[in-house]
Coordinates of N, CA and C in Angstrom, one line a residue:
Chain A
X1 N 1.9 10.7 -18.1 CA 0.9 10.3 -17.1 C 1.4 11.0 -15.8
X2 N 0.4 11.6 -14.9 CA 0.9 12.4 -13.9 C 1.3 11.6 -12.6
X3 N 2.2 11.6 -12.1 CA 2.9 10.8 -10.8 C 3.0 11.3 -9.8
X4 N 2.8 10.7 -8.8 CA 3.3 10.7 -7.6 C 4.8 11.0 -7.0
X5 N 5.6 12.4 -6.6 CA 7.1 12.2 -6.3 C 7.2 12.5 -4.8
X6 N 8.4 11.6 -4.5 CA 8.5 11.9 -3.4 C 10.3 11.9 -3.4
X7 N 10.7 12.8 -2.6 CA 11.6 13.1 -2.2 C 11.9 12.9 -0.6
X8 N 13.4 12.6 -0.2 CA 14.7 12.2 -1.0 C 14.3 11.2 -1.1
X9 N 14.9 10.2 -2.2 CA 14.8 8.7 -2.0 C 15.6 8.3 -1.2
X10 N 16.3 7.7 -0.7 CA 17.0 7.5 0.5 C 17.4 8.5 1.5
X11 N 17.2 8.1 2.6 CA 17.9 9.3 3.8 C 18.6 8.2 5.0
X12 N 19.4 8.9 5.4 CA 20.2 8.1 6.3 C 20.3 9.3 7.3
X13 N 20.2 8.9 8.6 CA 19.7 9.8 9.9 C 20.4 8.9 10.9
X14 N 20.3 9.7 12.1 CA 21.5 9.4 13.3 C 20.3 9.2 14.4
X15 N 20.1 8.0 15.2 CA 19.2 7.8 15.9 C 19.0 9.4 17.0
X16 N 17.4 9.8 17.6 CA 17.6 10.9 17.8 C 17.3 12.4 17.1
X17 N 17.5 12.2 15.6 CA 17.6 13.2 14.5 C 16.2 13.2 14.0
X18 N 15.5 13.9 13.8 CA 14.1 14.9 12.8 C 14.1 14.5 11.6
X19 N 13.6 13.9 10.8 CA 13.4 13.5 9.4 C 12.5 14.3 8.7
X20 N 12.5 15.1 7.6 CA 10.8 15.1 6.8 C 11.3 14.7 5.8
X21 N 10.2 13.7 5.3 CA 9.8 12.9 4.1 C 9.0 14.1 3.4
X22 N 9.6 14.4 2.2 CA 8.4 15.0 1.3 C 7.8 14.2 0.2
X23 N 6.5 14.7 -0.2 CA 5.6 13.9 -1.2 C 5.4 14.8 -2.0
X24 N 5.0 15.0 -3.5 CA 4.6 15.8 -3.9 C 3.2 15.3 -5.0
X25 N 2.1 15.1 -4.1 CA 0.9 14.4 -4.6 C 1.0 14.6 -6.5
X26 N -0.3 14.2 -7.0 CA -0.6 14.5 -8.0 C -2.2 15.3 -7.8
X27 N -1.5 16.5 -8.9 CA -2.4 18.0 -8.7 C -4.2 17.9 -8.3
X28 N -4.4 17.2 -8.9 CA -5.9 17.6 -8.8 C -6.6 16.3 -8.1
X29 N -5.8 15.7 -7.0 CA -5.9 14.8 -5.9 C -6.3 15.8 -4.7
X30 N -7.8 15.0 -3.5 CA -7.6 15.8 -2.6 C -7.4 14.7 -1.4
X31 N -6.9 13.5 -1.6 CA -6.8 12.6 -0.4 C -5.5 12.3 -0.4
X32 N -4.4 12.1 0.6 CA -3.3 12.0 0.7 C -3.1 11.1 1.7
X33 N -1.8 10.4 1.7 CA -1.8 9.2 2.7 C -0.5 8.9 2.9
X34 N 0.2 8.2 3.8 CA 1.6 7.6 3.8 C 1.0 6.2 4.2
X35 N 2.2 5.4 4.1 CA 2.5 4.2 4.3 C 4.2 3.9 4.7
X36 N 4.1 2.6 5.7 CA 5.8 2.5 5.1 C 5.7 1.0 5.6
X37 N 6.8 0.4 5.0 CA 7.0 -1.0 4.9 C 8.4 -1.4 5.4
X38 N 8.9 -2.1 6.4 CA 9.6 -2.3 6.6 C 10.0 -3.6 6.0
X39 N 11.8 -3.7 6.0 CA 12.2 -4.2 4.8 C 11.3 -6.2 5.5
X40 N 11.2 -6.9 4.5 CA 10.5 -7.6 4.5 C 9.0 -7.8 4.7
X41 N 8.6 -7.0 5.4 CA 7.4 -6.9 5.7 C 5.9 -6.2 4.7
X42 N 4.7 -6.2 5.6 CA 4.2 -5.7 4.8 C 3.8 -4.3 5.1
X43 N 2.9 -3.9 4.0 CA 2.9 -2.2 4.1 C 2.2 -1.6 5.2
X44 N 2.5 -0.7 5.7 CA 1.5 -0.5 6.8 C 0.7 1.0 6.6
X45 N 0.0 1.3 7.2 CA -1.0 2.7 6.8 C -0.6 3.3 8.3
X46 N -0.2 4.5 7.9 CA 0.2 5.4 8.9 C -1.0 6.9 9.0
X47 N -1.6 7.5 8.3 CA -2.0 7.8 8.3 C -3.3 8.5 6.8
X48 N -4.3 9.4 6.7 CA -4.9 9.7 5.7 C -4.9 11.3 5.9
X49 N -5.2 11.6 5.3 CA -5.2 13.8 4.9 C -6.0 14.2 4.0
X50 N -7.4 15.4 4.8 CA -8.3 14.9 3.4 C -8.6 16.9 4.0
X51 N -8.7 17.6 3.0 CA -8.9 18.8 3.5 C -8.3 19.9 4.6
X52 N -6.7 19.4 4.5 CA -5.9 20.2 5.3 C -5.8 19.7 6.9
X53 N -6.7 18.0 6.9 CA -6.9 17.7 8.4 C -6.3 16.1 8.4
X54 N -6.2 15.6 9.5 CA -6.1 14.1 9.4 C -7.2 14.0 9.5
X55 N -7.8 12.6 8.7 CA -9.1 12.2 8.8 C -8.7 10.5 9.4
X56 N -8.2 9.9 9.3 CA -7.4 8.6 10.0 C -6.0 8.5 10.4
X57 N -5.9 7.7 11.2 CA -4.5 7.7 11.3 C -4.3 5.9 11.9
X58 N -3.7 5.7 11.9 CA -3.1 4.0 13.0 C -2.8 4.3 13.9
X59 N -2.5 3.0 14.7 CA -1.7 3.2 16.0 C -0.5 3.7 15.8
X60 N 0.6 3.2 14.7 CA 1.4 3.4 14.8 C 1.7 4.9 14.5
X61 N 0.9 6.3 14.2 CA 1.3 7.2 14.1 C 0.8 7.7 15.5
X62 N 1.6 8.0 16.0 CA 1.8 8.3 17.7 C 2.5 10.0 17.6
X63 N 2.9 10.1 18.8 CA 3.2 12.0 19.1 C 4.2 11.7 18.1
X64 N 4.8 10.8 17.9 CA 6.6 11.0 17.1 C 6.5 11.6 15.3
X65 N 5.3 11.6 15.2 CA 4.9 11.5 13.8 C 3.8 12.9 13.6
X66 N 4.2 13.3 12.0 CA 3.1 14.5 12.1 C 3.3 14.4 10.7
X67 N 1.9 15.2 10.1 CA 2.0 15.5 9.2 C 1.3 17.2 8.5
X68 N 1.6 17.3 7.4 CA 1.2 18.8 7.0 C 1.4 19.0 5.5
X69 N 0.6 19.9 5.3 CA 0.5 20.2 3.8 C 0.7 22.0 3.7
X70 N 2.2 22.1 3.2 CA 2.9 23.6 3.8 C 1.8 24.5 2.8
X71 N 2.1 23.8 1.3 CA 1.5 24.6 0.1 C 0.4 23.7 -0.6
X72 N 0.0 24.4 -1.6 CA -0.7 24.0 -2.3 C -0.2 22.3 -3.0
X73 N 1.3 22.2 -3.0 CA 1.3 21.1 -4.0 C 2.6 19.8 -2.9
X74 N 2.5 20.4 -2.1 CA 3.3 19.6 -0.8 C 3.0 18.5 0.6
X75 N 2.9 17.3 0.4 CA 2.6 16.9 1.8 C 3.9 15.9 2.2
X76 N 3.9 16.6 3.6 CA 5.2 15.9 4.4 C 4.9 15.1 5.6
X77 N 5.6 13.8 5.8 CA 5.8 13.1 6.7 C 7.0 14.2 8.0
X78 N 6.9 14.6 9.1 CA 8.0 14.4 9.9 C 8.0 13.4 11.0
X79 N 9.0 12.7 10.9 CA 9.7 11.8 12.2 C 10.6 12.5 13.2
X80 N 10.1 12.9 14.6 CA 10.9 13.2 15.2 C 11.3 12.7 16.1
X81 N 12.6 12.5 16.4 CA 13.8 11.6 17.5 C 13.7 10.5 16.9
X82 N 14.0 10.3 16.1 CA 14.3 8.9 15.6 C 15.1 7.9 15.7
X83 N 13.8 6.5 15.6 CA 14.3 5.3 16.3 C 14.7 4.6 15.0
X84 N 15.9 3.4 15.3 CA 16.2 2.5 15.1 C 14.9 1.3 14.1
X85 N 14.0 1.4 14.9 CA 13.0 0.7 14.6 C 12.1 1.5 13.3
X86 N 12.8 2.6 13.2 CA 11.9 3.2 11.8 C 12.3 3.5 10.7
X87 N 13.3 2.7 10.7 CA 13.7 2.0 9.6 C 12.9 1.5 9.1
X88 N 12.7 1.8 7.7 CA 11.7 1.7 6.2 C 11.6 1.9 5.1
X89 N 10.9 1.9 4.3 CA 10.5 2.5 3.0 C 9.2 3.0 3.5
X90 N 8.9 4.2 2.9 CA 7.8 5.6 3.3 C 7.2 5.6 2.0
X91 N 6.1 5.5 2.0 CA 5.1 5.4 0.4 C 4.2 6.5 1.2
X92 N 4.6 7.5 0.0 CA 3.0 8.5 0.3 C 1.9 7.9 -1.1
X93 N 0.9 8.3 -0.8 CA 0.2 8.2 -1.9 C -1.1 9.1 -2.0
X94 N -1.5 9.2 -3.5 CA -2.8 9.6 -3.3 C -3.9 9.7 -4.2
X95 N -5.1 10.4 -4.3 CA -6.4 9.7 -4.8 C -7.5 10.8 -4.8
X96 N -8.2 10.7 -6.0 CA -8.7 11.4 -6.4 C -10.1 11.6 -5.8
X97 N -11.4 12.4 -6.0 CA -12.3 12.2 -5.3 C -13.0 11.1 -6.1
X98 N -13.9 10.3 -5.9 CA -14.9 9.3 -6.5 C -14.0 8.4 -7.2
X99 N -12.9 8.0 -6.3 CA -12.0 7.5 -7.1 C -11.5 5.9 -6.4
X100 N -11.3 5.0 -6.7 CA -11.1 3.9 -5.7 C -9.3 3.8 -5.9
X101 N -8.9 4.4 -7.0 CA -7.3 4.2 -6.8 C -6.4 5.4 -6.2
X102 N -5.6 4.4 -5.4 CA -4.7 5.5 -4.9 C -3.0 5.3 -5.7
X103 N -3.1 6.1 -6.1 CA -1.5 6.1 -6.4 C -0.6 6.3 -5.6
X104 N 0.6 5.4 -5.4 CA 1.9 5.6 -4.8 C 3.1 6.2 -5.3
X105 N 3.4 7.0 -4.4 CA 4.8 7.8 -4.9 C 6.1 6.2 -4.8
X106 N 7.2 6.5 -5.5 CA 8.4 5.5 -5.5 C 8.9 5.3 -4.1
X107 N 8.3 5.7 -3.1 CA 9.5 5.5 -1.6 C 10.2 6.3 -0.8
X108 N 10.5 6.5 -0.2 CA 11.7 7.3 0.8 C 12.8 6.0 1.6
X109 N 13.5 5.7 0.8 CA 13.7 4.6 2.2 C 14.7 5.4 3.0
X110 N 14.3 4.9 4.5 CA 14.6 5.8 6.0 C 15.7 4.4 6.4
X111 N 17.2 5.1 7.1 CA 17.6 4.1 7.5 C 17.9 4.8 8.7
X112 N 17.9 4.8 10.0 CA 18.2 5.3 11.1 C 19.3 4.2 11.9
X113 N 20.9 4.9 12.1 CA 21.6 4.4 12.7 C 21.6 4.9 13.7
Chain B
X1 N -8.0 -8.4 17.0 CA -6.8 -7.8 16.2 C -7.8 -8.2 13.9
X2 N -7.6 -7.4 13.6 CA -7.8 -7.6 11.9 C -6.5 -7.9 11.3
X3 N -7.2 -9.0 10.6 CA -5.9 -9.9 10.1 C -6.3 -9.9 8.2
X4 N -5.2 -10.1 8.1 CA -5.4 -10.3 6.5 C -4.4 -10.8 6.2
X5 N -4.6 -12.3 5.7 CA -3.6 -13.2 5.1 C -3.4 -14.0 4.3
X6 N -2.1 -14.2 3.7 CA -1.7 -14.5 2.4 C -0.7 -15.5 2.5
X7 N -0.7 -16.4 1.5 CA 0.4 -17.9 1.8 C 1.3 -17.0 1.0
X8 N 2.2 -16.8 1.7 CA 3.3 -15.9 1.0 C 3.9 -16.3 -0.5
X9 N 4.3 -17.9 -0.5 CA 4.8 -18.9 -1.7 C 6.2 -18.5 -1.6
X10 N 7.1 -18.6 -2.6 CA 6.5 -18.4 -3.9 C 6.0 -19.5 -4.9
X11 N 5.3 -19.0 -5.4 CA 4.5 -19.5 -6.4 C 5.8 -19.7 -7.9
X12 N 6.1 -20.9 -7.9 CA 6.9 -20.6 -9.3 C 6.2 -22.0 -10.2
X13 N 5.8 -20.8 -11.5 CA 5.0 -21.4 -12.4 C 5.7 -21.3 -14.1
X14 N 5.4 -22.2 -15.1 CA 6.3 -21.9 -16.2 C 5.5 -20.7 -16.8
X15 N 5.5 -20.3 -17.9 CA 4.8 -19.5 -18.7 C 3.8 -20.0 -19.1
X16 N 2.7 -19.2 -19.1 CA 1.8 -20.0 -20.2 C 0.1 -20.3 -18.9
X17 N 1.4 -20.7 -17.4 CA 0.3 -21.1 -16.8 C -0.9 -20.8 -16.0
X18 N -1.7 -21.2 -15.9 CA -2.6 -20.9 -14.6 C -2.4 -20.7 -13.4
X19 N -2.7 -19.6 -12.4 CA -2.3 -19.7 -11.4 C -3.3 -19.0 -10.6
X20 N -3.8 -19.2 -9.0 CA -4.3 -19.1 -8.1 C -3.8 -18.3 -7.0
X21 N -4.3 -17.2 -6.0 CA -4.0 -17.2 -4.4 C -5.1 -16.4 -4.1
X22 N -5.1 -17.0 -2.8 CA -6.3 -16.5 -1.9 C -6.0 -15.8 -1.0
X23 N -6.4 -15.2 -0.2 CA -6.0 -14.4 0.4 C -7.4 -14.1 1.6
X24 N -7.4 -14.6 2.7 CA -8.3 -14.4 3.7 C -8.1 -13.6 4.8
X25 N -9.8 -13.1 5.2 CA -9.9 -11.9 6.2 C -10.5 -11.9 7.3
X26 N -10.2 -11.3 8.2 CA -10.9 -11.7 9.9 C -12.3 -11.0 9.8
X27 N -11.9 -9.7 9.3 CA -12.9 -8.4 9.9 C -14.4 -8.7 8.5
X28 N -15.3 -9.1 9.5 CA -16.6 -9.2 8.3 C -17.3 -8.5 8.0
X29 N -17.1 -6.9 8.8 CA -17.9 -5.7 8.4 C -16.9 -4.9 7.2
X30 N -15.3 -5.8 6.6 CA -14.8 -5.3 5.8 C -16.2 -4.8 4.2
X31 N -15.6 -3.9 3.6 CA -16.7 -3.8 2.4 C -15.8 -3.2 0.8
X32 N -14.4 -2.9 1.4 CA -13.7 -2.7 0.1 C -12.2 -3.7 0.2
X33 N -12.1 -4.0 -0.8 CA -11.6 -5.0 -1.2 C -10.5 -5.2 -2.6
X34 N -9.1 -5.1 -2.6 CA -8.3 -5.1 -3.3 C -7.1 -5.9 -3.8
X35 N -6.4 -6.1 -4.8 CA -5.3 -6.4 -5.3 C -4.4 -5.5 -5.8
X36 N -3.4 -5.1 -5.3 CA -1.9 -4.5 -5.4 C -1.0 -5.6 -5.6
X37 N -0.3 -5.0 -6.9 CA 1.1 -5.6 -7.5 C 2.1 -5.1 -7.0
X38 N 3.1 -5.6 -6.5 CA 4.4 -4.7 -6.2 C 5.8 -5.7 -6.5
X39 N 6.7 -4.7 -7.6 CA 7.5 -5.4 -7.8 C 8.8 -5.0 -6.8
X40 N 10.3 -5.8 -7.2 CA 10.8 -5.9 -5.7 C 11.4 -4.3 -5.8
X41 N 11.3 -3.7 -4.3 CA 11.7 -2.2 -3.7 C 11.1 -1.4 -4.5
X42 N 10.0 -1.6 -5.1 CA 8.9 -1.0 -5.9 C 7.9 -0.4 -5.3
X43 N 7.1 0.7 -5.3 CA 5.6 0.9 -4.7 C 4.8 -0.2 -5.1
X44 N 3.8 0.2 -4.2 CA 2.9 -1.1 -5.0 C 1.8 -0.3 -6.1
X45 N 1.0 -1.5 -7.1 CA 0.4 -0.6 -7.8 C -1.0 -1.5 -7.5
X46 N -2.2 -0.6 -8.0 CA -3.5 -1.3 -7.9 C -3.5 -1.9 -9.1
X47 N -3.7 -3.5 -8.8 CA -4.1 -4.3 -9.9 C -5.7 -4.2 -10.4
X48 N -6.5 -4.9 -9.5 CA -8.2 -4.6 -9.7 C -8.5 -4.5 -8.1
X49 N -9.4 -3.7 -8.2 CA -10.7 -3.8 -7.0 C -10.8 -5.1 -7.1
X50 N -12.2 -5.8 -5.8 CA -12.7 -6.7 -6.1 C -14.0 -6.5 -5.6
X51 N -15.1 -7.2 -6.9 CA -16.4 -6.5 -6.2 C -17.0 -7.9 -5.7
X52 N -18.5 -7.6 -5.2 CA -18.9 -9.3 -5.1 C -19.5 -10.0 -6.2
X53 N -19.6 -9.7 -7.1 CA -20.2 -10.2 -8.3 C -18.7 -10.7 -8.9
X54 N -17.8 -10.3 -8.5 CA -16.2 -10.8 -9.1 C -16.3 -9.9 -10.5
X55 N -15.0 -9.9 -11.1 CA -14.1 -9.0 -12.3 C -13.3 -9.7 -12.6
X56 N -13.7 -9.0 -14.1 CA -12.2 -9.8 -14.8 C -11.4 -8.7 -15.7
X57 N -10.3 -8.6 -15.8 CA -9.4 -7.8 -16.5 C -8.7 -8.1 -16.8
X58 N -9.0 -8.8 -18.3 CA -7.8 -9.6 -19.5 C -7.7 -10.7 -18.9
X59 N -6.3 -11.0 -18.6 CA -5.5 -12.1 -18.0 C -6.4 -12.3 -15.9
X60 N -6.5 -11.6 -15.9 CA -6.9 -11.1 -14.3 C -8.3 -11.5 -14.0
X61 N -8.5 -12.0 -13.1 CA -9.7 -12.6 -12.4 C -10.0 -12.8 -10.5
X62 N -10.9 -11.4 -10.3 CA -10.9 -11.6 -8.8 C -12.1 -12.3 -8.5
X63 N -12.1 -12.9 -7.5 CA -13.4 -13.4 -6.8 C -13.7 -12.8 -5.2
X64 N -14.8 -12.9 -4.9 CA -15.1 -12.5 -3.3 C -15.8 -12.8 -3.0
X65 N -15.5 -14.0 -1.8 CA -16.4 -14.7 -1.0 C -16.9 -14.5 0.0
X66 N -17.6 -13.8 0.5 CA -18.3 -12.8 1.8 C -18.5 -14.1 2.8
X67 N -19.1 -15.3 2.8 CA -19.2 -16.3 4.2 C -18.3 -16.4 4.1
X68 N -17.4 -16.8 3.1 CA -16.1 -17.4 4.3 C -14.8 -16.7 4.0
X69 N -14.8 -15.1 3.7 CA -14.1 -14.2 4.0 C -12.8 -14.5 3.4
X70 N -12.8 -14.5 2.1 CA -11.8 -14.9 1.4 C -11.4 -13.8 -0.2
X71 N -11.2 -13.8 -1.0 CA -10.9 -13.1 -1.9 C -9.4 -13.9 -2.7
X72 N -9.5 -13.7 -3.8 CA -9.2 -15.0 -5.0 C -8.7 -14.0 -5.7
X73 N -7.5 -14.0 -6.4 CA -6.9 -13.7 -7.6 C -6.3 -15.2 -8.9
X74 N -7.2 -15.2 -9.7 CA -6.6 -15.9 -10.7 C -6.1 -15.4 -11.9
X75 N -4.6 -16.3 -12.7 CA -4.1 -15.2 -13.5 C -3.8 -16.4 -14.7
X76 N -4.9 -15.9 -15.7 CA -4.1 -16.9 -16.8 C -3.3 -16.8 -18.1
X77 N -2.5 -17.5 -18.6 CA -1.3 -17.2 -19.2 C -0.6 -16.4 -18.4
X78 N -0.1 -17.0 -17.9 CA 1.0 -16.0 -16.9 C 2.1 -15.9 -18.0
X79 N 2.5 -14.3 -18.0 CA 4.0 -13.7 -18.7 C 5.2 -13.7 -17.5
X80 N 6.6 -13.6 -18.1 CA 7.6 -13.7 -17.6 C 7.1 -11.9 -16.5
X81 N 6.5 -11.0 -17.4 CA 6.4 -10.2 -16.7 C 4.9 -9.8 -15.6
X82 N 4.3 -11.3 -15.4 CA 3.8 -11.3 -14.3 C 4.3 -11.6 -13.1
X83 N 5.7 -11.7 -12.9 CA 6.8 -12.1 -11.6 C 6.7 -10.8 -11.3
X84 N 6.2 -11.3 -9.5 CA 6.1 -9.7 -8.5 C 5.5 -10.7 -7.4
X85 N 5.0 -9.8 -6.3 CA 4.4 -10.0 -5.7 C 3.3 -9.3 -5.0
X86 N 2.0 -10.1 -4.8 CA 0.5 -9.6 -5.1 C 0.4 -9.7 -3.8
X87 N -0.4 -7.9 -3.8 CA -1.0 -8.1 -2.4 C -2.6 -8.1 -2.4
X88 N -3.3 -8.4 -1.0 CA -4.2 -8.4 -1.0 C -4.6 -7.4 0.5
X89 N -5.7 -6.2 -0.5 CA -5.7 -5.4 0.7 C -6.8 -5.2 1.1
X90 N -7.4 -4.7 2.3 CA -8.8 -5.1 2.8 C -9.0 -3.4 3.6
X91 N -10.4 -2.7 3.5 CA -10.6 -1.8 4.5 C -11.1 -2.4 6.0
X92 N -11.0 -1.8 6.6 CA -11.4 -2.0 8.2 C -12.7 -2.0 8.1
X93 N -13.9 -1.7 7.9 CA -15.1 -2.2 7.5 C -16.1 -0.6 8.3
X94 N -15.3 0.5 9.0 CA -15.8 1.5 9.5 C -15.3 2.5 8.5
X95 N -14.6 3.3 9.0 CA -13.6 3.7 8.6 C -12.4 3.4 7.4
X96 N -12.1 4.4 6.6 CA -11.5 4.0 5.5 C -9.5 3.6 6.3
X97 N -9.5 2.3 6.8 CA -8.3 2.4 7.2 C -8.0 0.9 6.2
X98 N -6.8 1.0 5.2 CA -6.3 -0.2 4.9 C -5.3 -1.1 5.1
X99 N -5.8 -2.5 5.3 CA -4.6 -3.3 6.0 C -4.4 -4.2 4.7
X100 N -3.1 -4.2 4.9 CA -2.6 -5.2 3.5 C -1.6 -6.0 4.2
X101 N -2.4 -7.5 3.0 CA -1.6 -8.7 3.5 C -0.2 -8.7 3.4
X102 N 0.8 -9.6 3.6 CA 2.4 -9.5 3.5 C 2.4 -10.1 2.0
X103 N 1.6 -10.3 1.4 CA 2.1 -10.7 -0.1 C 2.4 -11.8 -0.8
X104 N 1.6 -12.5 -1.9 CA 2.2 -13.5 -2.2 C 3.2 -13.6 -3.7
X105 N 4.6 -13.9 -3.6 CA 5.1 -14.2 -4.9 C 5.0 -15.1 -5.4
X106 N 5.0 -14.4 -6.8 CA 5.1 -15.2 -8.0 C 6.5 -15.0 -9.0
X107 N 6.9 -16.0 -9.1 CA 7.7 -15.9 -10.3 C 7.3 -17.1 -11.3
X108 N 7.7 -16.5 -12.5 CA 6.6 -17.2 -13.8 C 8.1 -17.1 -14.5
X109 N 8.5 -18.2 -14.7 CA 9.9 -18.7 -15.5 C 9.6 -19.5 -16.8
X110 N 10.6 -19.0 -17.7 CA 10.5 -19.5 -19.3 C 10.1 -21.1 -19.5

């Protein structure tokens, strides 16, 4: 069954420091998405990617946050200057057209000291 | 502010049993409506949609109550491998933006 990967699963970063989270959707998906959950908490929606554009995003994805789809089979989260507070687990996920499920990749968990 | 919330529990039930959570919503122009499983440091996975006529899938049974903004997971015969915790996720009712509740556990012991 085809999955959602995302890479690295854990990263450990120095407050200050540039993160990219990579995803690597499933192929013949064209909606793409992150999430991230901080430990206890619940999941939060950071943004959506639907045709090479953002088509939503939250509050919480502000200037510090971007996203991009380099290639055909790649979409990346970057965090830059990173806080303390973004500390997480990073769910990308994604979904087919006429489709109501989104699949989630396993995580990135971000720990920023 | 859109809220969506869930009595966290946990819910601890023997095998075998019946079990319930609700899960209520602020935003009334919401119109898509979900259950996500997630086990612990797990993604979460989509359990069922929920439509307004309600579903059922096997063991699994959603409801959705549009007045009083509520949404129902019931699960019967619960298995040792129904222990997780269920979310309940809601769209913003414009815009496809989803808010998910903080989750309620269950552990379902022998």
């Amino acid at each position: 069954e085809p999955e959602v990967t995302q890479t690295p699963s854990h990263q450990v970063t120095q407050m200050g420091q540039e993160v990219i989270l990579r995803c690597v959707p499933i192929s013949n998906h064209l909606y793409f998405y992150w999430y991230r959950q901080i430990l206890g908490q619940k999941v939060e929606f950071l943004v959506s990617f639907y045709n090479n554009e953002i088509s939503e995003k939250s509050e919480i994805f502000d200037d510090q946050f971007s996203v991009e789809r380099p290639d055909g089979s790649n979409f990346t989260l970057k965090i830059r200057s990173t806080k303390l507070e973004d500390s997480a687990m990073y769910f990308c996920a994604s979904q087919s057209r006429g489709q109501e499920t989104q699949y989630f990749g396993p995580g990135t968990r971000l720990l920023v000291l | 502010r859109k809220e969506v919330e869930q009595d966290p529990g946990p819910f601890n039930v023997p095998e075998g049993a019946t079990v319930a959570f609700n899960c209520t919503y602020s935003n009334s122009a919401s119109q898509s409506f979900f259950w996500y499983r997630q086990d612990c440091r797990k993604e979460p996975k989509l359990l069922m949609s929920v439509y307004s006529s309600g579903n059922e899938d096997g063991r699994f049974t959603a409801q959705l109550n549009r007045a009083s903004q509520y949404i129902s997971l019931l699960i019967r015969d619960s298995k040792l491998s129904d222990s997780a915790t269920y979310l309940c996720v809601v769209d913003d009712g414009g815009s496809y933006i989803p808010t998910f509740g903080r989750g309620t556990s269950l552990i379902v012991h022998p």
